[in-house]
Amino acid sequence: ASTVDSSRVRTVLRPLILGLGVLILTQTLSAALGVSSLQSAYLEGLLANLRVLGGAARQQLETGVQYGKPLGAFAGGQEILADLQELAPSLDSIQVFDTTGKILFSLVQTAPTGHDAVGETVSEDLLEFALTAKSLNDPFILGKHRHIVFPIVKSGTVQGFLTLQVTEETIRS
């Protein structure tokens, strides 16, 4: 009688344990996908916000250039960067550089990471991306840094670029 009872218990428990295991596995996968989707949505929202704010800053810089001021001699350049930093504290650095890669204005929120000083040059990879990219809608990723690049144009000719930099650490925090 005890072999019949233990056989019945196994018959009932085996599908129950298997079902419970499948339930736990599906819940774990669902939670992981949910977190991943949330992170992706946050990143897209952050980048969209930075594109809007960067576009407004680019517009201000282009207005000065349209009135005949050379980009490097634009008196309010540093203030525009400071205003942008105030509106977007998640930015690690903001730079304006000319078509040769020379940094004209720079504002660094966190410890220096790479070339960030006025008068120095941006990395060759970033300059090449800025000069050759057909679409600047997607951020350029260089190491752990995402750069959003905006061309500064006068009468159809690129005068320089505004770049906003965010690190992976900032995005995760």
mmCIF file of C-alpha atoms in Angstrom:
data_model
loop_
_atom_site.group_PDB
_atom_site.id
_atom_site.type_symbol
_atom_site.label_atom_id
_atom_site.label_comp_id
_atom_site.label_asym_id
_atom_site.label_seq_id
_atom_site.Cartn_x
_atom_site.Cartn_y
_atom_site.Cartn_z
ATOM 1 C CA ALA A 1 0.000 0.000 0.000
ATOM 2 C CA SER A 2 2.874 2.369 0.761
ATOM 3 C CA THR A 3 4.361 1.900 -2.741
ATOM 4 C CA VAL A 4 1.013 2.832 -4.251
ATOM 5 C CA ASP A 5 0.778 5.918 -1.990
ATOM 6 C CA SER A 6 4.329 7.097 -2.762
ATOM 7 C CA SER A 7 3.730 6.498 -6.485
ATOM 8 C CA ARG A 8 0.577 8.646 -6.319
ATOM 9 C CA VAL A 9 2.430 11.363 -4.413
ATOM 10 C CA ARG A 10 5.187 11.388 -7.053
ATOM 11 C CA THR A 11 2.615 11.498 -9.819
ATOM 12 C CA VAL A 12 0.970 14.543 -8.225
ATOM 13 C CA LEU A 13 4.161 16.292 -7.043
ATOM 14 C CA ARG A 14 6.186 15.958 -10.243
ATOM 15 C CA PRO A 15 3.865 18.113 -12.419
ATOM 16 C CA LEU A 16 3.325 20.516 -9.512
ATOM 17 C CA ILE A 17 7.078 21.050 -9.026
ATOM 18 C CA LEU A 18 7.626 21.288 -12.786
ATOM 19 C CA GLY A 19 4.820 23.862 -13.082
ATOM 20 C CA LEU A 20 6.212 25.870 -10.166
ATOM 21 C CA GLY A 21 9.666 25.837 -11.779
ATOM 22 C CA VAL A 22 8.261 27.088 -15.084
ATOM 23 C CA LEU A 23 6.311 29.806 -13.264
ATOM 24 C CA ILE A 24 9.433 31.015 -11.412
ATOM 25 C CA LEU A 25 11.458 30.987 -14.626
ATOM 26 C CA THR A 26 8.868 32.993 -16.582
ATOM 27 C CA GLN A 27 8.479 35.538 -13.773
ATOM 28 C CA THR A 28 12.257 36.003 -13.587
ATOM 29 C CA LEU A 29 12.526 36.505 -17.352
ATOM 30 C CA SER A 30 9.581 38.893 -17.325
ATOM 31 C CA ALA A 31 11.159 41.003 -14.570
ATOM 32 C CA ALA A 32 14.503 41.107 -16.397
ATOM 33 C CA LEU A 33 12.847 42.208 -19.630
ATOM 34 C CA GLY A 34 10.852 44.849 -17.761
ATOM 35 C CA VAL A 35 13.980 46.354 -16.205
ATOM 36 C CA SER A 36 15.767 46.275 -19.561
ATOM 37 C CA SER A 37 12.831 48.017 -21.259
ATOM 38 C CA LEU A 38 12.714 50.648 -18.533
ATOM 39 C CA GLN A 39 16.438 51.364 -18.891
ATOM 40 C CA SER A 40 16.078 51.626 -22.652
ATOM 41 C CA ALA A 41 13.100 54.001 -22.333
ATOM 42 C CA TYR A 42 15.000 56.149 -19.815
ATOM 43 C CA LEU A 43 18.017 56.374 -22.144
ATOM 44 C CA GLU A 44 15.847 57.334 -25.124
ATOM 45 C CA GLY A 45 14.059 59.970 -23.019
ATOM 46 C CA LEU A 46 17.353 61.412 -21.777
ATOM 47 C CA LEU A 47 18.812 61.553 -25.286
ATOM 48 C CA ALA A 48 15.637 63.161 -26.669
ATOM 49 C CA ASN A 49 15.764 65.817 -23.942
ATOM 50 C CA LEU A 50 19.443 66.497 -24.672
ATOM 51 C CA ARG A 51 18.727 66.758 -28.414
ATOM 52 C CA VAL A 52 16.088 69.425 -27.776
ATOM 53 C CA LEU A 53 18.259 71.418 -25.375
ATOM 54 C CA GLY A 54 21.326 71.053 -27.600
ATOM 55 C CA GLY A 55 19.320 72.163 -30.619
ATOM 56 C CA ALA A 56 18.295 75.334 -28.791
ATOM 57 C CA ALA A 57 21.919 76.045 -27.807
ATOM 58 C CA ARG A 58 23.044 75.417 -31.394
ATOM 59 C CA GLN A 59 20.396 77.892 -32.580
ATOM 60 C CA GLN A 60 21.842 80.559 -30.270
ATOM 61 C CA LEU A 61 25.378 79.905 -31.528
ATOM 62 C CA GLU A 62 24.228 79.962 -35.164
ATOM 63 C CA THR A 63 22.449 83.276 -34.604
ATOM 64 C CA GLY A 64 25.732 84.847 -33.498
ATOM 65 C CA VAL A 65 27.580 83.344 -36.466
ATOM 66 C CA GLN A 66 24.862 84.548 -38.883
ATOM 67 C CA TYR A 67 25.550 88.122 -37.778
ATOM 68 C CA GLY A 68 29.142 87.808 -38.940
ATOM 69 C CA LYS A 69 30.930 86.892 -35.725
ATOM 70 C CA PRO A 70 33.504 84.131 -36.122
ATOM 71 C CA LEU A 71 32.524 81.135 -33.997
ATOM 72 C CA GLY A 72 35.708 81.381 -31.901
ATOM 73 C CA ALA A 73 35.120 85.085 -31.220
ATOM 74 C CA PHE A 74 31.495 84.684 -30.158
ATOM 75 C CA ALA A 75 31.427 86.521 -26.792
ATOM 76 C CA GLY A 76 28.463 84.650 -25.301
ATOM 77 C CA GLY A 77 29.630 81.127 -26.136
ATOM 78 C CA GLN A 78 30.688 80.127 -22.636
ATOM 79 C CA GLU A 79 27.460 81.545 -21.151
ATOM 80 C CA ILE A 80 25.366 79.496 -23.580
ATOM 81 C CA LEU A 81 27.186 76.367 -22.386
ATOM 82 C CA ALA A 82 26.647 77.346 -18.739
ATOM 83 C CA ASP A 83 22.915 77.862 -19.361
ATOM 84 C CA LEU A 84 22.716 74.486 -21.073
ATOM 85 C CA GLN A 85 24.533 72.814 -18.161
ATOM 86 C CA GLU A 86 22.044 74.348 -15.745
ATOM 87 C CA LEU A 87 19.122 72.956 -17.755
ATOM 88 C CA ALA A 88 20.759 69.539 -18.211
ATOM 89 C CA PRO A 89 22.834 68.685 -15.134
ATOM 90 C CA SER A 90 23.236 65.114 -16.429
ATOM 91 C CA LEU A 91 25.791 66.361 -18.973
ATOM 92 C CA ASP A 92 29.407 65.537 -18.171
ATOM 93 C CA SER A 93 30.831 68.004 -20.667
ATOM 94 C CA ILE A 94 29.780 70.418 -23.373
ATOM 95 C CA GLN A 95 32.165 71.592 -26.061
ATOM 96 C CA VAL A 96 32.158 73.738 -29.155
ATOM 97 C CA PHE A 97 34.887 72.982 -31.663
ATOM 98 C CA ASP A 98 35.713 74.178 -35.151
ATOM 99 C CA THR A 99 36.063 72.079 -38.296
ATOM 100 C CA THR A 100 39.733 71.396 -37.515
ATOM 101 C CA GLY A 101 38.795 69.960 -34.100
ATOM 102 C CA LYS A 102 40.119 72.908 -32.066
ATOM 103 C CA ILE A 103 38.013 73.379 -28.918
ATOM 104 C CA LEU A 104 36.662 76.932 -28.790
ATOM 105 C CA PHE A 105 34.422 76.693 -25.704
ATOM 106 C CA SER A 106 34.311 73.982 -23.072
ATOM 107 C CA LEU A 107 32.433 73.253 -19.882
ATOM 108 C CA VAL A 108 33.264 70.139 -17.898
ATOM 109 C CA GLN A 109 30.957 69.094 -15.064
ATOM 110 C CA THR A 110 32.870 66.046 -13.864
ATOM 111 C CA ALA A 111 36.563 65.251 -13.653
ATOM 112 C CA PRO A 112 38.297 65.717 -17.009
ATOM 113 C CA THR A 113 37.920 62.740 -19.314
ATOM 114 C CA GLY A 114 39.976 63.136 -22.445
ATOM 115 C CA HIS A 115 40.441 66.387 -24.366
ATOM 116 C CA ASP A 116 38.369 69.101 -22.789
ATOM 117 C CA ALA A 117 40.449 72.269 -22.570
ATOM 118 C CA VAL A 118 39.929 75.302 -24.761
ATOM 119 C CA GLY A 119 42.633 75.393 -27.419
ATOM 120 C CA GLU A 120 43.190 71.637 -27.435
ATOM 121 C CA THR A 121 41.704 69.359 -30.056
ATOM 122 C CA VAL A 122 38.947 66.783 -29.807
ATOM 123 C CA SER A 123 39.721 63.149 -30.551
ATOM 124 C CA GLU A 124 40.247 62.276 -34.209
ATOM 125 C CA ASP A 125 37.377 59.760 -34.014
ATOM 126 C CA LEU A 126 34.928 62.402 -32.815
ATOM 127 C CA LEU A 127 36.084 64.933 -35.408
ATOM 128 C CA GLU A 128 35.815 62.362 -38.203
ATOM 129 C CA PHE A 129 32.305 61.419 -37.067
ATOM 130 C CA ALA A 130 31.230 65.071 -36.924
ATOM 131 C CA LEU A 131 32.618 65.839 -40.383
ATOM 132 C CA THR A 132 31.369 62.733 -42.190
ATOM 133 C CA ALA A 133 28.154 61.595 -40.470
ATOM 134 C CA LYS A 134 25.161 61.746 -42.787
ATOM 135 C CA SER A 135 22.820 61.844 -39.796
ATOM 136 C CA LEU A 136 23.750 63.188 -36.396
ATOM 137 C CA ASN A 137 20.529 61.965 -34.762
ATOM 138 C CA ASP A 138 22.189 58.974 -33.117
ATOM 139 C CA PRO A 139 24.811 59.589 -30.452
ATOM 140 C CA PHE A 140 28.422 58.813 -31.277
ATOM 141 C CA ILE A 141 29.806 56.342 -28.738
ATOM 142 C CA LEU A 142 33.498 56.634 -27.920
ATOM 143 C CA GLY A 143 34.540 54.335 -25.094
ATOM 144 C CA LYS A 144 32.136 54.897 -22.211
ATOM 145 C CA HIS A 145 31.050 58.275 -23.556
ATOM 146 C CA ARG A 146 28.048 59.173 -25.708
ATOM 147 C CA HIS A 147 28.450 62.341 -27.733
ATOM 148 C CA ILE A 148 25.485 64.123 -29.269
ATOM 149 C CA VAL A 149 26.841 66.309 -32.061
ATOM 150 C CA PHE A 150 25.168 69.386 -33.573
ATOM 151 C CA PRO A 151 26.656 71.133 -36.620
ATOM 152 C CA ILE A 152 26.820 74.926 -36.445
ATOM 153 C CA VAL A 153 26.064 76.225 -39.932
ATOM 154 C CA LYS A 154 26.314 79.629 -41.614
ATOM 155 C CA SER A 155 24.860 80.009 -45.115
ATOM 156 C CA GLY A 156 25.053 76.287 -45.757
ATOM 157 C CA THR A 157 28.676 75.955 -44.600
ATOM 158 C CA VAL A 158 29.575 74.140 -41.398
ATOM 159 C CA GLN A 159 31.493 76.470 -39.084
ATOM 160 C CA GLY A 160 31.922 74.062 -36.184
ATOM 161 C CA PHE A 161 30.127 71.692 -33.862
ATOM 162 C CA LEU A 162 28.454 71.638 -30.480
ATOM 163 C CA THR A 163 28.880 68.340 -28.676
ATOM 164 C CA LEU A 164 27.161 67.168 -25.511
ATOM 165 C CA GLN A 165 28.827 64.332 -23.624
ATOM 166 C CA VAL A 166 27.228 61.892 -21.205
ATOM 167 C CA THR A 167 28.987 58.879 -19.690
ATOM 168 C CA GLU A 168 27.494 55.441 -19.088
ATOM 169 C CA GLU A 169 27.936 56.009 -15.318
ATOM 170 C CA THR A 170 25.812 59.159 -15.489
ATOM 171 C CA ILE A 171 23.132 57.379 -17.491
ATOM 172 C CA ARG A 172 22.988 54.532 -14.947
ATOM 173 C CA SER A 173 22.812 56.827 -11.908
#
